[in-house]
Every structure is written in C-alpha cells, then in structure tokens.
Short mmCIF file of C-alpha atoms in Angstrom, two decimals:
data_model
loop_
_atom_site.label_atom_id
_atom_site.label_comp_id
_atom_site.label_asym_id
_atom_site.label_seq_id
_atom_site.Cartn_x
_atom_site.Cartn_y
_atom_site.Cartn_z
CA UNK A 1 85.12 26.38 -16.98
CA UNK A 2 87.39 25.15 -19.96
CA UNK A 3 86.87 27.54 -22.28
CA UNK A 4 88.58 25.73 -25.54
CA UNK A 5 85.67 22.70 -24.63
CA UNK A 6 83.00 25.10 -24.65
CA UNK A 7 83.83 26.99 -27.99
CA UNK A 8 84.63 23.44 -29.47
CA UNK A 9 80.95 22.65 -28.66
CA UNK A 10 79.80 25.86 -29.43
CA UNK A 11 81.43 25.36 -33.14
CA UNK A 12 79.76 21.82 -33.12
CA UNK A 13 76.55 22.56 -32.52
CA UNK A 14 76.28 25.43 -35.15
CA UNK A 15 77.94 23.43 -37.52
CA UNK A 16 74.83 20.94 -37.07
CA UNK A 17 72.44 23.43 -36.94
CA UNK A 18 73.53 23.99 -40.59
CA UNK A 19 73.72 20.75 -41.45
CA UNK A 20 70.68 20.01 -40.04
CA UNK A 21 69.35 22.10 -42.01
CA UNK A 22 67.95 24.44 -38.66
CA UNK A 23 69.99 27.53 -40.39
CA UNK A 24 71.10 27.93 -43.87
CA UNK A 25 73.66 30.46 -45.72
CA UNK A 26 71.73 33.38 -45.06
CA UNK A 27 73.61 32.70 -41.55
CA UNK A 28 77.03 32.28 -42.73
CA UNK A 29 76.47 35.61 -44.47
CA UNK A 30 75.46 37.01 -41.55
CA UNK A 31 78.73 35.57 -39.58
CA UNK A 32 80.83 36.91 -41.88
CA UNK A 33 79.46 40.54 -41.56
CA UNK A 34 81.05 40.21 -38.10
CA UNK A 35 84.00 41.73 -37.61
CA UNK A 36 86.62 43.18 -34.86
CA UNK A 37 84.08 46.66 -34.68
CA UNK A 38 80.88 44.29 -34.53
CA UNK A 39 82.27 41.76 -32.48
CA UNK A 40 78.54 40.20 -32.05
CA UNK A 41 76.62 41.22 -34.64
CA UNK A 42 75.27 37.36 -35.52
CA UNK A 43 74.17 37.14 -31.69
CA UNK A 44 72.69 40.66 -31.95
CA UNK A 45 70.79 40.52 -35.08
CA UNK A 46 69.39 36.57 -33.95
CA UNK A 47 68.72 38.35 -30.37
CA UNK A 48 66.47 41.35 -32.29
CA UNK A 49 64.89 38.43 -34.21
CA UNK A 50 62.90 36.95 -31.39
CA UNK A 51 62.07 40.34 -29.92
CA UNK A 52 61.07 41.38 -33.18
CA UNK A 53 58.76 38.28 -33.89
CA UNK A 54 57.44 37.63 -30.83
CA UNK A 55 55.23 41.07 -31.65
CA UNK A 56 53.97 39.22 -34.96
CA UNK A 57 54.15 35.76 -33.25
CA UNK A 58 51.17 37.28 -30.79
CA UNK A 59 49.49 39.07 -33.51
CA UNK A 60 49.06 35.89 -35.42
CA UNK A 61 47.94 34.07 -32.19
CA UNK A 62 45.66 37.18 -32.20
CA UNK A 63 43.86 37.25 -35.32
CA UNK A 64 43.29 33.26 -34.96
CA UNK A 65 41.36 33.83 -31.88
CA UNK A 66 39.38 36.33 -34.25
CA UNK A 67 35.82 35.60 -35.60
CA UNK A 68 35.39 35.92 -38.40
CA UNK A 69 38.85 35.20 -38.94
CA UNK A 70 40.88 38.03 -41.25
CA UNK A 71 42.79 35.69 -43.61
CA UNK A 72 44.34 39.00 -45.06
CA UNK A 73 45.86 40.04 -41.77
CA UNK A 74 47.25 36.44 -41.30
CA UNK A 75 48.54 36.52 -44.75
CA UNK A 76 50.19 39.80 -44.01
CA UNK A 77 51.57 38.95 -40.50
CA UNK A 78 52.86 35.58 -41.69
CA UNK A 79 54.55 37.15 -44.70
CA UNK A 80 56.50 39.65 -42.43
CA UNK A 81 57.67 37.62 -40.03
CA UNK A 82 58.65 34.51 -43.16
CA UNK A 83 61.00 37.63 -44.34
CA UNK A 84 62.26 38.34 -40.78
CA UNK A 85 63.22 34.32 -40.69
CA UNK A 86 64.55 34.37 -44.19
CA UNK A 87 66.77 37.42 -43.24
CA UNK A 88 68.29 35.54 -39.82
CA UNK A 89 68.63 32.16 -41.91
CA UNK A 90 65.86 30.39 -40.03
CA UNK A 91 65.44 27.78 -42.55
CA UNK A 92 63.68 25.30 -40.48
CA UNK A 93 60.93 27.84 -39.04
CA UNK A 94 60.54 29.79 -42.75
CA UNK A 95 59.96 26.67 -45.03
CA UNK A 96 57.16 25.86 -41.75
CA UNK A 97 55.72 29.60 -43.19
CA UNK A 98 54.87 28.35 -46.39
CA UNK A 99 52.55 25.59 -45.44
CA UNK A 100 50.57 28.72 -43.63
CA UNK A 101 50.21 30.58 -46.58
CA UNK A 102 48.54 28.23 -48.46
CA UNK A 103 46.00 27.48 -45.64
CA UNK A 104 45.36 31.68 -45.35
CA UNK A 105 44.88 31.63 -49.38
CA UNK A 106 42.32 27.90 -49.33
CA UNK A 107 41.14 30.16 -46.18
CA UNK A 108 41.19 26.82 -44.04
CA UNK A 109 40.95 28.14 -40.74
CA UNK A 110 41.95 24.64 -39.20
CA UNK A 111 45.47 24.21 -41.39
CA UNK A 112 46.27 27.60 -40.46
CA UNK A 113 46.08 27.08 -36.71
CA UNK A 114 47.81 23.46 -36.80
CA UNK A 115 50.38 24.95 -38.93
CA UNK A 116 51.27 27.90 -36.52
CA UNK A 117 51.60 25.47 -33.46
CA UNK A 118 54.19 23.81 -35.84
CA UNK A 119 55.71 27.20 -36.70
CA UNK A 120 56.00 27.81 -33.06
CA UNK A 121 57.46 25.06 -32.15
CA UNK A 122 60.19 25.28 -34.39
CA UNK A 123 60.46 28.30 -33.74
CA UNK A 124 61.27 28.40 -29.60
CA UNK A 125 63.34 25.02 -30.82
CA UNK A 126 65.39 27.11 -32.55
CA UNK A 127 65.76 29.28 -30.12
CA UNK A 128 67.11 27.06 -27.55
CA UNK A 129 69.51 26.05 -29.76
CA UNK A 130 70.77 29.34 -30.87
CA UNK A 131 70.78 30.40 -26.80
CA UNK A 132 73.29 27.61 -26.33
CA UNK A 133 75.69 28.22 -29.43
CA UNK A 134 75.55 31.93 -28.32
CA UNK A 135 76.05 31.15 -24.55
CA UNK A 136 77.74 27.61 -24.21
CA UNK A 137 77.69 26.39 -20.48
CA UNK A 138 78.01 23.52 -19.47
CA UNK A 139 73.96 23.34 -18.35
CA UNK A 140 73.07 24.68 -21.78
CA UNK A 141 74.90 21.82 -22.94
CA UNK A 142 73.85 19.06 -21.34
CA UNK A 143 70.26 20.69 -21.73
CA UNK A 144 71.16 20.64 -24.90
CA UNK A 145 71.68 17.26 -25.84
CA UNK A 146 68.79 16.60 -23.69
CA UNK A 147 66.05 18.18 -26.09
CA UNK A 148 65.39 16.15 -29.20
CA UNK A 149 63.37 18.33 -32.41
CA UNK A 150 60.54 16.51 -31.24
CA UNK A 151 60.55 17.65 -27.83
CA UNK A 152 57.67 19.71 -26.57
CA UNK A 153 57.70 23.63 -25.93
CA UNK A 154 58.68 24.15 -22.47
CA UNK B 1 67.24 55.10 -35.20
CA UNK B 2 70.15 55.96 -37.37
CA UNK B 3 67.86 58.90 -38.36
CA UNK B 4 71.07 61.95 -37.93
CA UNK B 5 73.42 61.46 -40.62
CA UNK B 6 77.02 60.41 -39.49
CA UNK B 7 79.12 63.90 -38.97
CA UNK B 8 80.33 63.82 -42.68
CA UNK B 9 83.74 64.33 -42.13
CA UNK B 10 84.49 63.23 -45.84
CA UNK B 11 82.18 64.95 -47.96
CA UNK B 12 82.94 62.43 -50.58
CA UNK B 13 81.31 59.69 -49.04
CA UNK B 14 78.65 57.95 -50.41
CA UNK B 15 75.60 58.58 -48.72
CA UNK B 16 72.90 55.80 -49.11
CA UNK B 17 69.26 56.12 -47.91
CA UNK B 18 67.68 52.95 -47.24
CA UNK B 19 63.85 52.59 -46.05
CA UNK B 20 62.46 49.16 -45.24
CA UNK B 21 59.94 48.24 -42.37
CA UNK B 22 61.26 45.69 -41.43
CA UNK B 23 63.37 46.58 -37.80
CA UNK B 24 65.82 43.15 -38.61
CA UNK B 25 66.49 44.36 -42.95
CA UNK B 26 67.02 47.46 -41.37
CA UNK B 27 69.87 46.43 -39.69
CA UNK B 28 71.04 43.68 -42.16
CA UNK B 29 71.21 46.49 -44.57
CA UNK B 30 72.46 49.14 -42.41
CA UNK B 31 75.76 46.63 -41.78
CA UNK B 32 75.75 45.37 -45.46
CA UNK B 33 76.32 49.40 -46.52
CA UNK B 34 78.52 50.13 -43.58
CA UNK B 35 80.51 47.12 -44.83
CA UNK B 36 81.18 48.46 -47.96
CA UNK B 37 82.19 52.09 -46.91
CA UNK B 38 78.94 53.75 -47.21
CA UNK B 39 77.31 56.31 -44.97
CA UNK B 40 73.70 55.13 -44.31
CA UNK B 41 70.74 56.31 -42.91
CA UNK B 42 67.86 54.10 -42.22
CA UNK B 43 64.14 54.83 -42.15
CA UNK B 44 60.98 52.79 -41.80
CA UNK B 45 58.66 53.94 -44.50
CA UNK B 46 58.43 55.38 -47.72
CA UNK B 47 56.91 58.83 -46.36
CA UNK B 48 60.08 59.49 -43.85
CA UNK B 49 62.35 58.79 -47.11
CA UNK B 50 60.31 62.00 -48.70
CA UNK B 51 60.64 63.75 -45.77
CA UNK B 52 64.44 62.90 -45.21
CA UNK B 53 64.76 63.92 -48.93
CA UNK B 54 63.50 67.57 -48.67
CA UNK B 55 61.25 66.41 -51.26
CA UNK B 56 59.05 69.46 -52.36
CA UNK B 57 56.97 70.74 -54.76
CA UNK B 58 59.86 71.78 -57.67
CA UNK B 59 59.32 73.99 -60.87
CA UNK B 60 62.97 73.54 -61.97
CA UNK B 61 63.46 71.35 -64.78
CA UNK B 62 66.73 71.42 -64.49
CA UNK B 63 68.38 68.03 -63.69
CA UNK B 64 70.09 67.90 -61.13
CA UNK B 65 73.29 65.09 -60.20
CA UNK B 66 73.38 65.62 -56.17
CA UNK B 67 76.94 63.45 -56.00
CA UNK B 68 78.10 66.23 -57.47
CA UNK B 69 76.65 69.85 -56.69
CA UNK B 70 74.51 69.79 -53.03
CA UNK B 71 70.58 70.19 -53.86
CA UNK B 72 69.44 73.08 -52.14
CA UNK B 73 66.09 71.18 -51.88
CA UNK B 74 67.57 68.53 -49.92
CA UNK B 75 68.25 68.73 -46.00
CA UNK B 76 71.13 66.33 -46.28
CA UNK B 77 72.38 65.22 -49.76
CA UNK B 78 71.60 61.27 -50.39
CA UNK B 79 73.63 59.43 -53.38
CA UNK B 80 71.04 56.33 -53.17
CA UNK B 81 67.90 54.93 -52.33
CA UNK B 82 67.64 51.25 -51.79
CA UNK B 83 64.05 50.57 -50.74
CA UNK B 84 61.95 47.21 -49.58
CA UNK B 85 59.18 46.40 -51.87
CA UNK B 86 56.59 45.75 -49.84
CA UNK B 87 55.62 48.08 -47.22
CA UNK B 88 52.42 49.34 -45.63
CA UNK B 89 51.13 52.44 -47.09
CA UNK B 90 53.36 53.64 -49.82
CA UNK B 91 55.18 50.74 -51.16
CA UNK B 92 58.52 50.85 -52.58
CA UNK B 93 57.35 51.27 -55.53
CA UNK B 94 54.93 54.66 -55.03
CA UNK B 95 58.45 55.65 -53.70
CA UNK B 96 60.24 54.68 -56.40
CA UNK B 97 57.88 56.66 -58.89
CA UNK B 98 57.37 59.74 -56.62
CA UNK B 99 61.32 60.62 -56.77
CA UNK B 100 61.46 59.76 -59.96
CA UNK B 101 58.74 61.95 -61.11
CA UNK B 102 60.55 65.12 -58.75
CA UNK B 103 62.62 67.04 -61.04
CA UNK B 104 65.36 67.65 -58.12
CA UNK B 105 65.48 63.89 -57.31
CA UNK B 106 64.94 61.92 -60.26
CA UNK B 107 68.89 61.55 -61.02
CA UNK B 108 69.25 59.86 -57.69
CA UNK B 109 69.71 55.99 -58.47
CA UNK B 110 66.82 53.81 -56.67
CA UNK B 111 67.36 50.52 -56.41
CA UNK B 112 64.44 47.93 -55.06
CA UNK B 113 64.06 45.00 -52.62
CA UNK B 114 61.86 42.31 -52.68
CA UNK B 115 61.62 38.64 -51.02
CA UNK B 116 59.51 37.65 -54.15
CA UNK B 117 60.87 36.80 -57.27
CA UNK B 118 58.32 38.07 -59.51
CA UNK B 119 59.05 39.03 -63.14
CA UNK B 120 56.60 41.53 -63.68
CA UNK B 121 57.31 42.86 -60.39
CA UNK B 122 60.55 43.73 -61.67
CA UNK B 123 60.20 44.99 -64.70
CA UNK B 124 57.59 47.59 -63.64
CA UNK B 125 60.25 48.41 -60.99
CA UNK B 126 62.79 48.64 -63.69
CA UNK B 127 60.94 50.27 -66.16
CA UNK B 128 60.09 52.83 -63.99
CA UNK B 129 63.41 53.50 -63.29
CA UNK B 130 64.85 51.27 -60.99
CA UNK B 131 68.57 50.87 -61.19
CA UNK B 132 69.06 47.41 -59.73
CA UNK B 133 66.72 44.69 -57.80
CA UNK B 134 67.76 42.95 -55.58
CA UNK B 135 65.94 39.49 -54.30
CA UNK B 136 66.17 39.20 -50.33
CA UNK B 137 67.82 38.39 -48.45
CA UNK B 138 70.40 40.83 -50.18
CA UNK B 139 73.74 40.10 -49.50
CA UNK B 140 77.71 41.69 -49.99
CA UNK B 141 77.62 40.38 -53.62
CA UNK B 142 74.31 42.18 -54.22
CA UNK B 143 75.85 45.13 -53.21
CA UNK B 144 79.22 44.68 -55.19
CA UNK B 145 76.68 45.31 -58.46
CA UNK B 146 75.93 48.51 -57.80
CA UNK B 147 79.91 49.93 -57.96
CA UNK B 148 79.41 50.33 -61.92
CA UNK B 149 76.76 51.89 -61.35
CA UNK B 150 78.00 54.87 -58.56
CA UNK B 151 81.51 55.04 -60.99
CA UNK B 152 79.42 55.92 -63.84
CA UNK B 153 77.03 58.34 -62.24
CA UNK B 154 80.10 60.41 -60.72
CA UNK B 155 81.17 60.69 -64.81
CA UNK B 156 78.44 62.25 -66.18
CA UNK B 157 77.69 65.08 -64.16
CA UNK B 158 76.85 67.22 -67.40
CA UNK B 159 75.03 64.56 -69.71
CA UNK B 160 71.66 63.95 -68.97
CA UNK B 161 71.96 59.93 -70.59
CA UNK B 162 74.05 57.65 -69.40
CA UNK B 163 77.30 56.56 -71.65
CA UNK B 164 77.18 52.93 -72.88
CA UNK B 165 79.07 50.46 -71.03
CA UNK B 166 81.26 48.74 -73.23
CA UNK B 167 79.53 45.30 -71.88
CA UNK B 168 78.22 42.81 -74.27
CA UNK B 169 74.64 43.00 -73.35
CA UNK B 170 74.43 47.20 -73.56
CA UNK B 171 76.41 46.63 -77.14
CA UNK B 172 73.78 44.32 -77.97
CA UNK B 173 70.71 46.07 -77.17
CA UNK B 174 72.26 49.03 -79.10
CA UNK B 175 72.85 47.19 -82.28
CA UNK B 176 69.08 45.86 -82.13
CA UNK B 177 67.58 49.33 -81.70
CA UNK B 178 69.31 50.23 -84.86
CA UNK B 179 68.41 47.48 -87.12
CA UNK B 180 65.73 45.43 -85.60
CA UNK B 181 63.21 46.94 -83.05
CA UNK B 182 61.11 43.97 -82.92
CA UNK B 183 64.01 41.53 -83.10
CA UNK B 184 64.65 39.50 -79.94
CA UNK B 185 68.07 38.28 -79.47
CA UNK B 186 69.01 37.99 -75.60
CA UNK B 187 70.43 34.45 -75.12
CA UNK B 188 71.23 35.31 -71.27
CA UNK B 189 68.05 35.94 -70.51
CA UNK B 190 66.58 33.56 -68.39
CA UNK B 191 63.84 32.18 -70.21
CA UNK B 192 61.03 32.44 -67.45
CA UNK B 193 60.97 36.11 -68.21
CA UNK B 194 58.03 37.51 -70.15
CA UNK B 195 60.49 38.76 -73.08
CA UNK B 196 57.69 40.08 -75.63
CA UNK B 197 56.39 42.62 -72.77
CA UNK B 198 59.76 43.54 -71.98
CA UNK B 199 61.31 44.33 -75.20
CA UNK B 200 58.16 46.30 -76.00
CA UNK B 201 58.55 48.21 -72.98
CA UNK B 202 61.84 48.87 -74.36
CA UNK B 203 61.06 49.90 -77.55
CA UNK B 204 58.60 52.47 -76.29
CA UNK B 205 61.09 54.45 -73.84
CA UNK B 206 62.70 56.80 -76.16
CA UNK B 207 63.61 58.85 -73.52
CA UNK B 208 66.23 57.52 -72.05
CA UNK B 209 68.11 54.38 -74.55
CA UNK B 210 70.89 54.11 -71.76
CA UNK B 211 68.43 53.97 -69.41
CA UNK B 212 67.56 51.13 -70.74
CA UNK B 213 70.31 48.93 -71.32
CA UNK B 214 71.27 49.90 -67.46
CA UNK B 215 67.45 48.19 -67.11
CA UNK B 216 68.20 45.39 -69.58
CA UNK B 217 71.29 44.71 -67.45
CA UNK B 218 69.83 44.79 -64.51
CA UNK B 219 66.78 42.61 -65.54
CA UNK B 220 69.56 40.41 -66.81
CA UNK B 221 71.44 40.22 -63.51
CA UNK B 222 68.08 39.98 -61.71
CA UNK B 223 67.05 36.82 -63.14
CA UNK B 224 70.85 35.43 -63.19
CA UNK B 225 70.48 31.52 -62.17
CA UNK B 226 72.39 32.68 -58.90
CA UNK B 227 69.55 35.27 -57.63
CA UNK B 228 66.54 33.33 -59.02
CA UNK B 229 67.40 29.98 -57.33
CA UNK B 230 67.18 31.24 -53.83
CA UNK B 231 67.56 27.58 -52.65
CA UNK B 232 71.64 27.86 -52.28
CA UNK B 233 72.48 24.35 -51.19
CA UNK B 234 76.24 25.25 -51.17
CA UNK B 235 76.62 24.85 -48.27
CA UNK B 236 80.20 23.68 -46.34
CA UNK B 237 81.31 23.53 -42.60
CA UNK B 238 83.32 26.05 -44.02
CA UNK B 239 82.63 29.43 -44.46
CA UNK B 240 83.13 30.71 -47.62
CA UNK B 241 82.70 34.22 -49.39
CA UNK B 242 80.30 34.40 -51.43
#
C-alpha cells in the first residue's frame, strides 16, 4: 500500500467534503483540537457521533411509527441530535434538521417523515465518506468515487 | 465518566465543572478546557452538578471566594461552572439560579451554553448572574473570554463587588449610572437586542453595579457580529486559527 497516495486522497477528499459543503468549520475546529496527546480525537469524536445518534436516529423512527404522533417528542429528539450534528460540523445533515422542525411545529405528519428519510440519507452518506477519509484503502476509495450524493442507502 | 477529579497535583489549577447532556458537548468541552490548562470534570445533568458541588442547605451569609480558601461545604473545590442550556429536568438555567441563590456557591462564576441565539434567553441568563454565554458550538476563542474574568476573580478575594475594568464599555455604563439612568448610549450593541428591557434590568440591580457591567460586557460580546452570525463562511483549504 503507498501510503503518501492514500493520505494524499485522504487530504482530498476532506478538503471536498468542506468544500462541498458536507462539513463546515465546526470541523476544522475540531481538527485543530488534535494534537500529539489526542492523536485522533477528530476520528473519535465523529466515531461517538454515529453511536450517539443512531439512539435518537431510532427514537425518531420510533415516535413516527406512533399514533397519535407526539410532535413534542419529535421536536425534542430532532433538536438533540441537530446540536449533536452542529457540534461534529455535519453541515449537510443539520441544515436537513431544520426543514423537520418546521413540519413538527405545522404538525404535518407527512413532511416530517419525508424529511427524516432525507435526514437519513445524508446522514449514512456522510458517513461513508467520513469512514473513507478516516480509513483510506484503496476499496474505500474506489467505493468511494463510486457513490454519487444521490446514491441510495445501502 | 470523568466523574473523579484528576489527582490535583497543583492545587492552583483551575478546576472547571461542566454539565451538559449531551455525551458528544461533553467531550467537545471536556478537550476545549483540557486545551486550555484546565482541570475538568464532566457531568450529565444539572442535579449531579449539585451533588458534585456539596451543595447544602447553608445559614452562612458569609461569601465565600472558593479559588481562594477551600469551602468546607464542597467535596472537591470547583472554580467554574459552564452549563448547556437546555437540558431535561433542571435546565441550565434552574442551575444557574440554584447556586446562585446558595450562599457558599454564589461567588462561583457560571457561565451558560446554548445552540439558540435568543436575546431574552440571554439576558435572563445574564441577569441572573451569568458571567458569559456562549452560542454553540463553543469553541477555543469562546473560551479565551473568560481569562479576564478568572484574573479578576483571583484579585478580589476580600471585596464582595467586582473592580471596574478599565474597558470602554464598563467606563461607559459607569458614567450613565451617574448622570443618566434612563439614558441609552451603547453604540456596540447590536441592534437586534431588546435595549429598553435591558437597561431597565440594569437600572434595577443595585446590588451588584460591577455585576453588571461584567453582564453588559458579556451581553455585548454575546451578540458580537462574530457569535450571532453562526453561518461562518470563512472557510479555506487551509486551516486557520480562529
């Protein structure tokens, strides 16, 4: 394995990632909290992130399956987990959030769940990307330029 | 986690309790404090920060500085709080009021978090004695605001107000209590504030006049064009310090 490629793609893709507008600054702040005593703090904070969220991510799916549905709860759970994606610099997936919260406060039940698929897609998108900036290989790669944003969730 | 206080070794460190729910700000803020050669301690709600803070019933009025002398009411002696906002149960907020109402924990500076920017948000948090607030997600520079604030605390052990900062602002406010009470002069205040409220608010803490320029400053930092427009398009393939 060529090490110098894969950190040269590694650098390129999270450079487009940013200027794709996937991550913003919060996630250059977060890269520069890194240091030689936190060697992978970025990769452990992102890594918490979607063990976190996949607890509200369910609870969401949850409370839509609900009847009558608790626009409250939604509110609540969506508000949480928008912070948790503002904190990691998931710019992509949190401006998805807001769309949600005006559904929960119109209480449209049907916005709400369309929205969330959306939210979830970006979301696992994300992740896939972030998986092979973390862990460049040469199958994460090429998998990588594989998925377009408008790919499906696998 | 991060419940045990680090072995303190240097008694003079800083020791900063911070509570938010959130597992991810927990560790953002954790690293942001570590970062700038705090001790920290994390917790996840507002009722473990009472606990952590020994916080019981107290007929001393005495004031007490902990940075200074230990508390004897306190199991381990905490310099700061810097709480979330929003939290289930007892909000940041409740917190925020409870220590300040606790005669052995009211010196101990509080400062707020919040991922909304609402102004009467913060000036309830300020005007109940908030020292800072800080719009998430915070950040280094966020934190770099609250050195004046730890300098001057360590200073005034035996004064119970604060002295005035020789900053424009404090001068300002100073001068206006003086001569005009209902004057408003504050031409760095961001204009999206609700000023009459706040300078009434002002005018009716006698208490504590430092105590409010420290708010006045912070209100003024809060609502800075750099914290209020969380949209931060500077962005570079390089990274740059904040």
């Amino acid at each position: 394995m060529d090490k110098v490629r894969l950190q040269r793609e590694a650098a390129f893709i999270r450079s487009s990632l940013l200027d794709q507008g996937y991550l913003d600054e919060q996630f250059i702040q977060l890269e520069e909290l890194q240091d030689n005593d936190n060697p992978n703090f970025v990769e452990e904070v992102v890594t918490l992130f979607y063990t976190d969220s996949a607890r509200l991510i369910y609870n969401i799916d949850q409370a839509l399956l609900s009847n009558p549905t608790d626009f409250t709860k939604l509110d609540d759970y969506m508000h949480q987990f928008k912070g948790s994606c503002s904190s990691i610099g998931a710019k992509k997936v949190k401006n998805e959030c807001n769309g949600f919260g005006e559904y929960c406060e119109a209480q449209n039940y049907d916005g709400c769940f369309r929205t969330f698929q959306q939210i979830k897609q970006e979301y696992i998108n994300l992740k896939k990307k972030l998986e092979t900036y973390f862990q460049p290989s040469y199958d994460h790669i090429y998998a990588y330029y594989l998925i377009s944003p408008y790919d499906l969730m696998r | 986690m991060g419940m045990a206080a680090a072995a303190a070794t240097e008694s003079q460190q800083f020791h900063v309790l911070a509570v938010d729910d959130s597992l991810i700000d927990r560790k953002l803020i954790e690293r942001l404090l570590r970062t700038s050669s705090y001790q920290v301690t994390t917790v996840d709600s507002g009722t473990k920060a009472l606990e952590f803070l020994g916080l019981r019933e107290n007929d001393d009025g005495t004031p007490n500085t902990p940075s200074i002398s230990p508390n004897n009411h306190q199991e381990v002696e905490v310099n700061m709080v810097i709480t979330d906002y929003c939290m289930p149960g007892m909000t940041g907020y409740d917190l925020l009021k409870k220590i300040k109402e606790s005669s052995s924990l009211r010196n101990i500076p509080v400062v707020i978090m919040s991922s909304e920017n609402v102004p009467s948000r913060i000036s309830r948090c300020l005007e109940e004695g908030a020292e800072e607030f800080f719009l998430k997600p915070v950040r280094l520079s966020d934190l770099n605001r609250l050195k004046p604030h730890i300098m001057k605390r360590s200073k005034l052990k035996d004064q119970d107000q604060k002295q005035v900062i020789p900053e424009k602002i404090d001068t300002l406010l100073e001068v206006q209590k003086q001569h005009q009470p209902q004057e408003e002069a504050q031409p760095q205040v961001q204009p999206n504030l609700e000023q009459q409220q706040q300078q009434q608010s002002l005018q009716q803490n006698n208490n504590n006049n430092n105590n409010s320029s420290n708010k006045r400053k912070s209100m003024e930092q809060s609502l800075s064009p750099e914290t209020t427009d969380r949209t931060r398009p500077r962005y570079s393939g390089i990274a740059t310090v904040v």
